[in-house]
Amino acid sequence: MFRLFCRWIMLVLMVLVATPGWTETRFHDDFNRPNADSPGNGWMIIPNQDECFQTDQKKPEKPGKKSKTPTTEAETDPRDLKSLVFAEISEEIKKKTEQMKKKSGEGSDPQSPTETHGATARIRDGMLFFQYAQLQNSQMVQQEFPKKVVRFSYDFTPLYAMGGLDDRAWIGVRIYYLDEDGLILGEIRNFYYHAVFDERENTPVIQTLLQQGVFDGSPRHVSVDAQKILQQQLRGLDQNRIAKTRISLEVASGICESSVEGYVDNVDIVMEDVVQPFRVTREMLMEMTDLSVTLFTKDRHAFPGNWKHALYDKYGQEKINGWVNEFPQEVRTDLGRLTDYLAQRHQVTGKDAWMAAYALTMLLQSL
């Protein structure tokens, strides 16, 4: 028994040593709250921006998608093009006007059976309930977390979809990875769809996971190994830039007249809790460069050692060493490449970039 205990202790120590500074932060929501129009617990209802189309019309093409129909010389006539642009602008103004009227209540009939009331995403029966119905806006429920999400799981129940061979109902989650400025770096999509789903995009920064099935009221479970996807599929996403993660839950349809309902429950989120890398801003880099000039002038024989130790004292040895270790090997001994690297990485150009690169070349050689 004592040997077994000792082996267990050694195993624990090995795990701790193998993963220095790495811990997990968990977030769980079972939505076991009284019925309410607000999801609560930090979740926000956001209007879904996905377009829908009428069944008696052609499905609208996505922005930037070119038509496969050949273009004739008459179609490219500048006058025809001007008329087309004017028609599109007029249609956009018309849409905006109708939206404003709808918000203000102008022209609406309170007795109309198609008039919608209340939120389409709310707490019901101790779960997060979504409803997409005719003339209702699709809703997303979102929350941002100040760390990188590495695992995500939840239960969902696809209750009802309108049906038909062209049904475009779906229920699922989008995991957005953001930088410090809130810009989206990449996205993981996991959707359960009824018959047709258009967003099958897979790129170095977008990964789409799909499952097709019926909306029959049967509970289901999904688990997403986000860390594995980040490492193996999203190779175009710089994980060092991830500052936060946005989780977006939704039930919707690509058909305006469709009706879709579903539940989401037991959301479980695992976040990576690591020490944030040392980030050098342009201002910090110029301060470092000015300090190098001062110390070189003061005692050129001690340079760059005196500069290195001054940086250690101000920012910390581990942070400085970690920062310079990010410099690619090919730029370390090439002043021109290092200058270009600083311009791209820290937005330093011209004489400032050259001075910073020259000083850093000496610093890199001393480490």
Tab-separated table of C-alpha atoms in Angstrom:
chain	number	residue	atom	x	y	z
A	1	MET	CA	0.000	0.000	0.000
A	2	PHE	CA	2.846	2.380	0.864
A	3	ARG	CA	4.540	1.676	-2.505
A	4	LEU	CA	1.268	2.300	-4.308
A	5	PHE	CA	0.847	5.587	-2.470
A	6	CYS	CA	4.407	6.636	-3.369
A	7	ARG	CA	3.826	5.809	-7.034
A	8	TRP	CA	0.644	7.893	-6.987
A	9	ILE	CA	2.532	10.839	-5.487
A	10	MET	CA	5.266	10.526	-8.127
A	11	LEU	CA	2.655	10.443	-10.909
A	12	VAL	CA	1.019	13.617	-9.604
A	13	LEU	CA	4.398	15.355	-9.395
A	14	MET	CA	5.263	14.299	-12.946
A	15	VAL	CA	1.994	15.763	-14.250
A	16	LEU	CA	2.592	19.013	-12.394
A	17	VAL	CA	6.138	19.284	-13.707
A	18	ALA	CA	5.066	18.441	-17.263
A	19	THR	CA	2.494	21.253	-17.351
A	20	PRO	CA	4.053	24.276	-15.604
A	21	GLY	CA	1.748	27.269	-15.202
A	22	TRP	CA	-1.178	25.485	-16.868
A	23	THR	CA	-4.514	25.146	-15.144
A	24	GLU	CA	-8.124	24.987	-16.229
A	25	THR	CA	-10.991	27.362	-15.606
A	26	ARG	CA	-14.491	25.979	-16.037
A	27	PHE	CA	-17.825	27.603	-16.719
A	28	HIS	CA	-21.064	25.624	-16.421
A	29	ASP	CA	-24.651	26.702	-16.947
A	30	ASP	CA	-27.611	24.337	-16.543
A	31	PHE	CA	-30.125	27.200	-17.115
A	32	ASN	CA	-32.123	25.886	-14.160
A	33	ARG	CA	-33.776	29.235	-13.520
A	34	PRO	CA	-37.361	30.530	-13.473
A	35	ASN	CA	-38.954	31.229	-16.841
A	36	ALA	CA	-37.762	34.592	-18.168
A	37	ASP	CA	-37.264	36.523	-21.395
A	38	SER	CA	-33.608	37.082	-20.475
A	39	PRO	CA	-31.175	34.120	-20.418
A	40	GLY	CA	-29.251	35.602	-17.468
A	41	ASN	CA	-25.865	34.444	-16.116
A	42	GLY	CA	-23.936	36.736	-18.447
A	43	TRP	CA	-25.623	35.649	-21.687
A	44	MET	CA	-26.783	38.341	-24.109
A	45	ILE	CA	-29.424	38.069	-26.842
A	46	ILE	CA	-28.013	39.253	-30.171
A	47	PRO	CA	-29.981	39.499	-33.450
A	48	ASN	CA	-28.704	36.963	-35.957
A	49	GLN	CA	-27.323	38.570	-39.108
A	50	ASP	CA	-27.830	35.494	-41.316
A	51	GLU	CA	-30.019	36.142	-44.347
A	52	CYS	CA	-33.179	34.185	-45.109
A	53	PHE	CA	-35.052	33.953	-48.383
A	54	GLN	CA	-38.660	33.545	-49.438
A	55	THR	CA	-39.563	30.151	-50.846
A	56	ASP	CA	-40.976	31.745	-54.005
A	57	GLN	CA	-37.703	33.569	-54.669
A	58	LYS	CA	-34.185	32.504	-55.516
A	59	LYS	CA	-31.830	32.158	-52.591
A	60	PRO	CA	-29.765	35.375	-52.363
A	61	GLU	CA	-26.112	35.026	-53.202
A	62	LYS	CA	-23.641	35.797	-50.436
A	63	PRO	CA	-21.632	39.043	-50.734
A	64	GLY	CA	-18.649	38.628	-53.013
A	65	LYS	CA	-20.013	35.492	-54.682
A	66	LYS	CA	-19.968	35.886	-58.460
A	67	SER	CA	-22.798	34.763	-60.662
A	68	LYS	CA	-22.132	31.836	-62.973
A	69	THR	CA	-24.275	33.462	-65.680
A	70	PRO	CA	-22.114	34.736	-68.584
A	71	THR	CA	-22.000	38.505	-68.906
A	72	THR	CA	-22.739	40.130	-72.251
A	73	GLU	CA	-21.443	43.441	-73.530
A	74	ALA	CA	-24.877	44.974	-73.057
A	75	GLU	CA	-24.886	43.921	-69.417
A	76	THR	CA	-21.559	45.647	-68.831
A	77	ASP	CA	-22.741	48.928	-70.329
A	78	PRO	CA	-21.905	51.680	-67.747
A	79	ARG	CA	-25.412	53.082	-68.014
A	80	ASP	CA	-26.939	49.683	-67.239
A	81	LEU	CA	-24.484	49.227	-64.375
A	82	LYS	CA	-25.391	52.639	-62.975
A	83	SER	CA	-29.092	51.754	-63.123
A	84	LEU	CA	-28.429	48.441	-61.406
A	85	VAL	CA	-26.470	50.096	-58.577
A	86	PHE	CA	-29.178	52.738	-58.159
A	87	ALA	CA	-31.835	50.003	-57.970
A	88	GLU	CA	-29.839	48.143	-55.299
A	89	ILE	CA	-29.387	51.326	-53.257
A	90	SER	CA	-33.097	52.118	-53.554
A	91	GLU	CA	-33.977	48.617	-52.404
A	92	GLU	CA	-31.608	48.960	-49.425
A	93	ILE	CA	-33.194	52.289	-48.442
A	94	LYS	CA	-36.625	50.672	-48.703
A	95	LYS	CA	-35.550	47.823	-46.409
A	96	LYS	CA	-34.112	50.246	-43.845
A	97	THR	CA	-37.317	52.312	-43.898
A	98	GLU	CA	-39.459	49.233	-43.341
A	99	GLN	CA	-37.230	48.162	-40.453
A	100	MET	CA	-37.525	51.574	-38.826
A	101	LYS	CA	-41.322	51.480	-39.200
A	102	LYS	CA	-41.421	48.025	-37.683
A	103	LYS	CA	-39.360	49.151	-34.679
A	104	SER	CA	-41.548	52.202	-34.111
A	105	GLY	CA	-44.742	50.176	-34.511
A	106	GLU	CA	-45.903	52.232	-37.503
A	107	GLY	CA	-48.152	50.339	-39.876
A	108	SER	CA	-48.428	47.264	-37.642
A	109	ASP	CA	-51.670	45.577	-36.787
A	110	PRO	CA	-51.745	44.434	-33.138
A	111	GLN	CA	-54.467	41.918	-34.005
A	112	SER	CA	-52.500	40.376	-36.860
A	113	PRO	CA	-51.792	36.670	-36.235
A	114	THR	CA	-48.296	37.040	-37.699
A	115	GLU	CA	-47.289	39.890	-35.377
A	116	THR	CA	-44.484	38.730	-33.078
A	117	HIS	CA	-44.124	39.558	-29.415
A	118	GLY	CA	-41.361	38.959	-26.864
A	119	ALA	CA	-37.909	37.441	-27.209
A	120	THR	CA	-37.268	34.416	-29.376
A	121	ALA	CA	-34.565	33.152	-27.005
A	122	ARG	CA	-35.485	32.782	-23.339
A	123	ILE	CA	-35.461	30.544	-20.273
A	124	ARG	CA	-38.264	27.975	-20.355
A	125	ASP	CA	-38.662	24.763	-18.349
A	126	GLY	CA	-35.189	25.150	-16.839
A	127	MET	CA	-33.500	25.254	-20.256
A	128	LEU	CA	-32.539	27.818	-22.884
A	129	PHE	CA	-35.402	27.837	-25.382
A	130	PHE	CA	-35.077	29.108	-28.959
A	131	GLN	CA	-37.929	29.815	-31.343
A	132	TYR	CA	-37.619	30.909	-34.950
A	133	ALA	CA	-41.019	31.605	-36.500
A	134	GLN	CA	-42.435	33.430	-39.484
A	135	LEU	CA	-41.567	37.162	-39.478
A	136	GLN	CA	-39.425	36.769	-36.351
A	137	ASN	CA	-35.772	37.636	-36.292
A	138	SER	CA	-33.442	34.752	-35.634
A	139	GLN	CA	-31.690	35.166	-32.286
A	140	MET	CA	-28.225	34.266	-31.019
A	141	VAL	CA	-27.293	34.033	-27.352
A	142	GLN	CA	-23.694	35.067	-26.791
A	143	GLN	CA	-21.150	35.462	-24.036
A	144	GLU	CA	-17.459	36.396	-24.125
A	145	PHE	CA	-14.847	34.744	-21.920
A	146	PRO	CA	-11.462	36.389	-21.235
A	147	LYS	CA	-9.460	33.244	-22.067
A	148	LYS	CA	-8.981	30.645	-24.770
A	149	VAL	CA	-11.690	27.969	-24.765
A	150	VAL	CA	-10.125	24.526	-25.249
A	151	ARG	CA	-13.186	22.302	-24.754
A	152	PHE	CA	-16.898	22.886	-25.138
A	153	SER	CA	-19.876	20.605	-24.595
A	154	TYR	CA	-23.647	20.999	-24.285
A	155	ASP	CA	-26.958	19.205	-24.533
A	156	PHE	CA	-29.501	20.201	-27.147
A	157	THR	CA	-32.974	19.135	-28.186
A	158	PRO	CA	-34.110	19.890	-31.763
A	159	LEU	CA	-37.838	20.144	-31.111
A	160	TYR	CA	-39.423	21.092	-34.396
A	161	ALA	CA	-38.595	22.151	-37.950
A	162	MET	CA	-40.962	23.042	-40.746
A	163	GLY	CA	-39.894	20.047	-42.861
A	164	GLY	CA	-39.509	19.481	-46.585
A	165	LEU	CA	-36.574	18.568	-48.817
A	166	ASP	CA	-35.260	22.149	-48.839
A	167	ASP	CA	-35.576	22.762	-45.117
A	168	ARG	CA	-32.675	24.882	-43.854
A	169	ALA	CA	-33.159	24.651	-40.084
A	170	TRP	CA	-30.191	24.304	-37.775
A	171	ILE	CA	-29.225	24.377	-34.101
A	172	GLY	CA	-25.691	24.776	-32.854
A	173	VAL	CA	-22.768	26.816	-31.594
A	174	ARG	CA	-20.083	29.102	-32.992
A	175	ILE	CA	-16.805	29.470	-31.095
A	176	TYR	CA	-15.056	32.709	-32.067
A	177	TYR	CA	-11.430	33.387	-31.056
A	178	LEU	CA	-10.651	37.100	-30.671
A	179	ASP	CA	-7.534	39.211	-30.200
A	180	GLU	CA	-7.094	41.990	-27.649
A	181	ASP	CA	-8.911	44.455	-29.921
A	182	GLY	CA	-11.911	42.162	-30.360
A	183	LEU	CA	-11.060	41.202	-33.951
A	184	ILE	CA	-12.024	37.650	-34.945
A	185	LEU	CA	-8.965	35.459	-35.551
A	186	GLY	CA	-10.804	32.236	-36.323
A	187	GLU	CA	-13.961	30.237	-35.759
A	188	ILE	CA	-15.153	26.735	-34.957
A	189	ARG	CA	-18.740	25.910	-36.017
A	190	ASN	CA	-20.681	22.922	-34.767
A	191	PHE	CA	-24.197	22.541	-36.172
A	192	TYR	CA	-26.952	19.961	-36.264
A	193	TYR	CA	-29.089	20.600	-39.343
A	194	HIS	CA	-32.331	19.211	-40.727
A	195	ALA	CA	-31.926	18.888	-44.513
A	196	VAL	CA	-29.749	21.620	-46.074
A	197	PHE	CA	-26.886	23.631	-44.578
A	198	ASP	CA	-24.904	26.132	-46.656
A	199	GLU	CA	-22.078	27.172	-44.316
A	200	ARG	CA	-19.798	24.205	-45.023
A	201	GLU	CA	-16.700	26.396	-45.067
A	202	ASN	CA	-13.370	24.918	-43.995
A	203	THR	CA	-10.254	27.091	-44.183
A	204	PRO	CA	-7.052	27.516	-42.129
A	205	VAL	CA	-9.077	29.787	-39.790
A	206	ILE	CA	-12.601	28.266	-40.011
A	207	GLN	CA	-13.601	24.707	-39.188
A	208	THR	CA	-17.187	23.500	-39.639
A	209	LEU	CA	-18.463	20.364	-37.905
A	210	LEU	CA	-21.837	19.128	-39.128
A	211	GLN	CA	-24.347	16.450	-38.262
A	212	GLN	CA	-27.604	15.879	-40.123
A	213	GLY	CA	-30.721	14.559	-38.430
A	214	VAL	CA	-34.399	15.021	-37.716
A	215	PHE	CA	-35.922	17.587	-35.370
A	216	ASP	CA	-37.917	15.038	-33.382
A	217	GLY	CA	-37.641	16.273	-29.770
A	218	SER	CA	-34.928	13.771	-28.809
A	219	PRO	CA	-32.151	15.097	-26.488
A	220	ARG	CA	-28.619	14.968	-27.878
A	221	HIS	CA	-25.128	15.766	-26.634
A	222	VAL	CA	-22.163	17.420	-28.370
A	223	SER	CA	-18.564	17.692	-27.234
A	224	VAL	CA	-16.013	19.789	-29.135
A	225	ASP	CA	-12.266	19.306	-28.586
A	226	ALA	CA	-11.444	22.874	-29.546
A	227	GLN	CA	-7.760	22.605	-28.614
A	228	LYS	CA	-7.257	19.678	-30.986
A	229	ILE	CA	-8.993	21.566	-33.797
A	230	LEU	CA	-6.836	24.636	-33.140
A	231	GLN	CA	-3.672	22.558	-33.400
A	232	GLN	CA	-4.595	20.334	-36.340
A	233	GLN	CA	-7.074	22.252	-38.515
A	234	LEU	CA	-6.840	25.982	-37.731
A	235	ARG	CA	-3.177	26.321	-38.685
A	236	GLY	CA	-3.709	29.837	-39.975
A	237	LEU	CA	-4.761	31.069	-36.526
A	238	ASP	CA	-1.962	32.435	-34.320
A	239	GLN	CA	-2.898	31.030	-30.903
A	240	ASN	CA	-0.524	33.469	-29.194
A	241	ARG	CA	-2.856	36.298	-30.239
A	242	ILE	CA	-5.973	34.764	-28.652
A	243	ALA	CA	-7.079	37.045	-25.829
A	244	LYS	CA	-10.706	35.955	-25.428
A	245	THR	CA	-13.386	33.644	-26.804
A	246	ARG	CA	-16.965	34.388	-27.819
A	247	ILE	CA	-19.510	31.586	-27.537
A	248	SER	CA	-22.606	31.967	-29.731
A	249	LEU	CA	-25.611	29.615	-29.393
A	250	GLU	CA	-28.360	29.717	-31.991
A	251	VAL	CA	-31.387	28.111	-33.613
A	252	ALA	CA	-32.382	29.447	-37.011
A	253	SER	CA	-33.305	28.773	-40.605
A	254	GLY	CA	-32.326	30.040	-44.022
A	255	ILE	CA	-36.008	30.178	-45.045
A	256	CYS	CA	-37.965	33.218	-43.852
A	257	GLU	CA	-41.298	31.381	-43.543
A	258	SER	CA	-39.797	28.466	-41.640
A	259	SER	CA	-40.638	27.552	-38.046
A	260	VAL	CA	-37.898	26.070	-35.862
A	261	GLU	CA	-37.752	25.367	-32.126
A	262	GLY	CA	-35.125	23.855	-29.894
A	263	TYR	CA	-33.624	23.661	-26.392
A	264	VAL	CA	-30.016	24.112	-25.241
A	265	ASP	CA	-28.925	22.877	-21.824
A	266	ASN	CA	-25.922	22.002	-19.635
A	267	VAL	CA	-23.336	24.174	-21.362
A	268	ASP	CA	-19.864	23.257	-20.096
A	269	ILE	CA	-16.839	25.351	-21.085
A	270	VAL	CA	-13.180	24.639	-20.282
A	271	MET	CA	-10.738	27.519	-20.667
A	272	GLU	CA	-6.960	27.438	-20.715
A	273	ASP	CA	-5.602	29.457	-17.830
A	274	VAL	CA	-2.018	30.306	-18.741
A	275	VAL	CA	0.294	33.230	-18.157
A	276	GLN	CA	-0.239	35.690	-20.979
A	277	PRO	CA	2.843	36.159	-23.202
A	278	PHE	CA	4.861	39.329	-22.855
A	279	ARG	CA	3.529	41.704	-25.504
A	280	VAL	CA	5.753	44.558	-26.610
A	281	THR	CA	3.944	47.565	-28.036
A	282	ARG	CA	5.447	50.071	-30.441
A	283	GLU	CA	5.848	52.568	-27.612
A	284	MET	CA	7.647	50.010	-25.437
A	285	LEU	CA	10.003	49.096	-28.284
A	286	MET	CA	10.938	52.736	-28.802
A	287	GLU	CA	11.529	53.135	-25.061
A	288	MET	CA	13.848	50.125	-25.193
A	289	THR	CA	15.687	51.636	-28.169
A	290	ASP	CA	16.099	55.013	-26.443
A	291	LEU	CA	17.439	53.210	-23.370
A	292	SER	CA	19.972	51.359	-25.522
A	293	VAL	CA	21.249	54.650	-26.990
A	294	THR	CA	21.568	56.168	-23.504
A	295	LEU	CA	23.485	53.195	-22.070
A	296	PHE	CA	25.721	52.864	-25.157
A	297	THR	CA	26.665	56.536	-24.861
A	298	LYS	CA	27.257	56.186	-21.127
A	299	ASP	CA	29.472	53.085	-21.295
A	300	ARG	CA	29.976	51.594	-24.753
A	301	HIS	CA	32.372	48.928	-23.438
A	302	ALA	CA	29.648	47.484	-21.195
A	303	PHE	CA	27.103	47.474	-24.038
A	304	PRO	CA	24.940	45.486	-24.727
A	305	GLY	CA	25.308	43.746	-21.356
A	306	ASN	CA	24.285	46.845	-19.419
A	307	TRP	CA	21.246	47.272	-21.682
A	308	LYS	CA	20.231	43.632	-21.290
A	309	HIS	CA	20.358	43.828	-17.489
A	310	ALA	CA	18.471	47.136	-17.525
A	311	LEU	CA	15.706	45.464	-19.551
A	312	TYR	CA	15.701	42.541	-17.115
A	313	ASP	CA	15.317	44.920	-14.175
A	314	LYS	CA	12.469	46.837	-15.814
A	315	TYR	CA	10.430	44.052	-17.457
A	316	GLY	CA	11.716	40.793	-15.973
A	317	GLN	CA	14.304	38.364	-17.327
A	318	GLU	CA	11.771	35.643	-18.180
A	319	LYS	CA	9.582	38.062	-20.139
A	320	ILE	CA	12.445	39.551	-22.152
A	321	ASN	CA	13.938	36.156	-22.972
A	322	GLY	CA	10.544	34.814	-23.983
A	323	TRP	CA	9.979	37.814	-26.239
A	324	VAL	CA	13.310	37.631	-28.072
A	325	ASN	CA	12.925	33.855	-28.480
A	326	GLU	CA	9.895	34.572	-30.689
A	327	PHE	CA	12.186	36.182	-33.282
A	328	PRO	CA	12.556	33.791	-36.265
A	329	GLN	CA	16.056	32.428	-36.737
A	330	GLU	CA	16.376	33.868	-40.238
A	331	VAL	CA	15.935	37.480	-39.026
A	332	ARG	CA	18.323	37.330	-36.073
A	333	THR	CA	21.485	37.898	-38.090
A	334	ASP	CA	20.022	39.841	-41.007
A	335	LEU	CA	19.585	43.524	-40.238
A	336	GLY	CA	17.344	44.098	-43.258
A	337	ARG	CA	15.008	41.215	-42.436
A	338	LEU	CA	14.910	42.228	-38.784
A	339	THR	CA	13.932	45.764	-39.816
A	340	ASP	CA	11.091	44.403	-41.941
A	341	TYR	CA	10.027	42.081	-39.102
A	342	LEU	CA	9.783	44.984	-36.643
A	343	ALA	CA	7.774	46.991	-39.158
A	344	GLN	CA	5.301	44.136	-39.553
A	345	ARG	CA	5.163	43.038	-35.919
A	346	HIS	CA	5.410	46.361	-34.091
A	347	GLN	CA	4.512	48.928	-36.804
A	348	VAL	CA	7.919	50.611	-36.510
A	349	THR	CA	9.230	52.009	-39.801
A	350	GLY	CA	11.965	54.207	-41.230
A	351	LYS	CA	14.838	55.368	-39.061
A	352	ASP	CA	13.146	54.133	-35.875
A	353	ALA	CA	12.927	50.594	-37.272
A	354	TRP	CA	16.580	50.616	-38.334
A	355	MET	CA	17.791	51.882	-34.932
A	356	ALA	CA	15.679	49.337	-33.057
A	357	ALA	CA	16.850	46.514	-35.337
A	358	TYR	CA	20.530	47.481	-34.931
A	359	ALA	CA	20.249	47.516	-31.130
A	360	LEU	CA	18.307	44.257	-31.048
A	361	THR	CA	20.890	42.544	-33.261
A	362	MET	CA	23.512	43.185	-30.588
A	363	LEU	CA	21.126	42.094	-27.838
A	364	LEU	CA	20.297	38.830	-29.644
A	365	GLN	CA	24.002	38.070	-30.024
A	366	SER	CA	24.547	38.526	-26.292
A	367	LEU	CA	21.860	36.019	-25.221
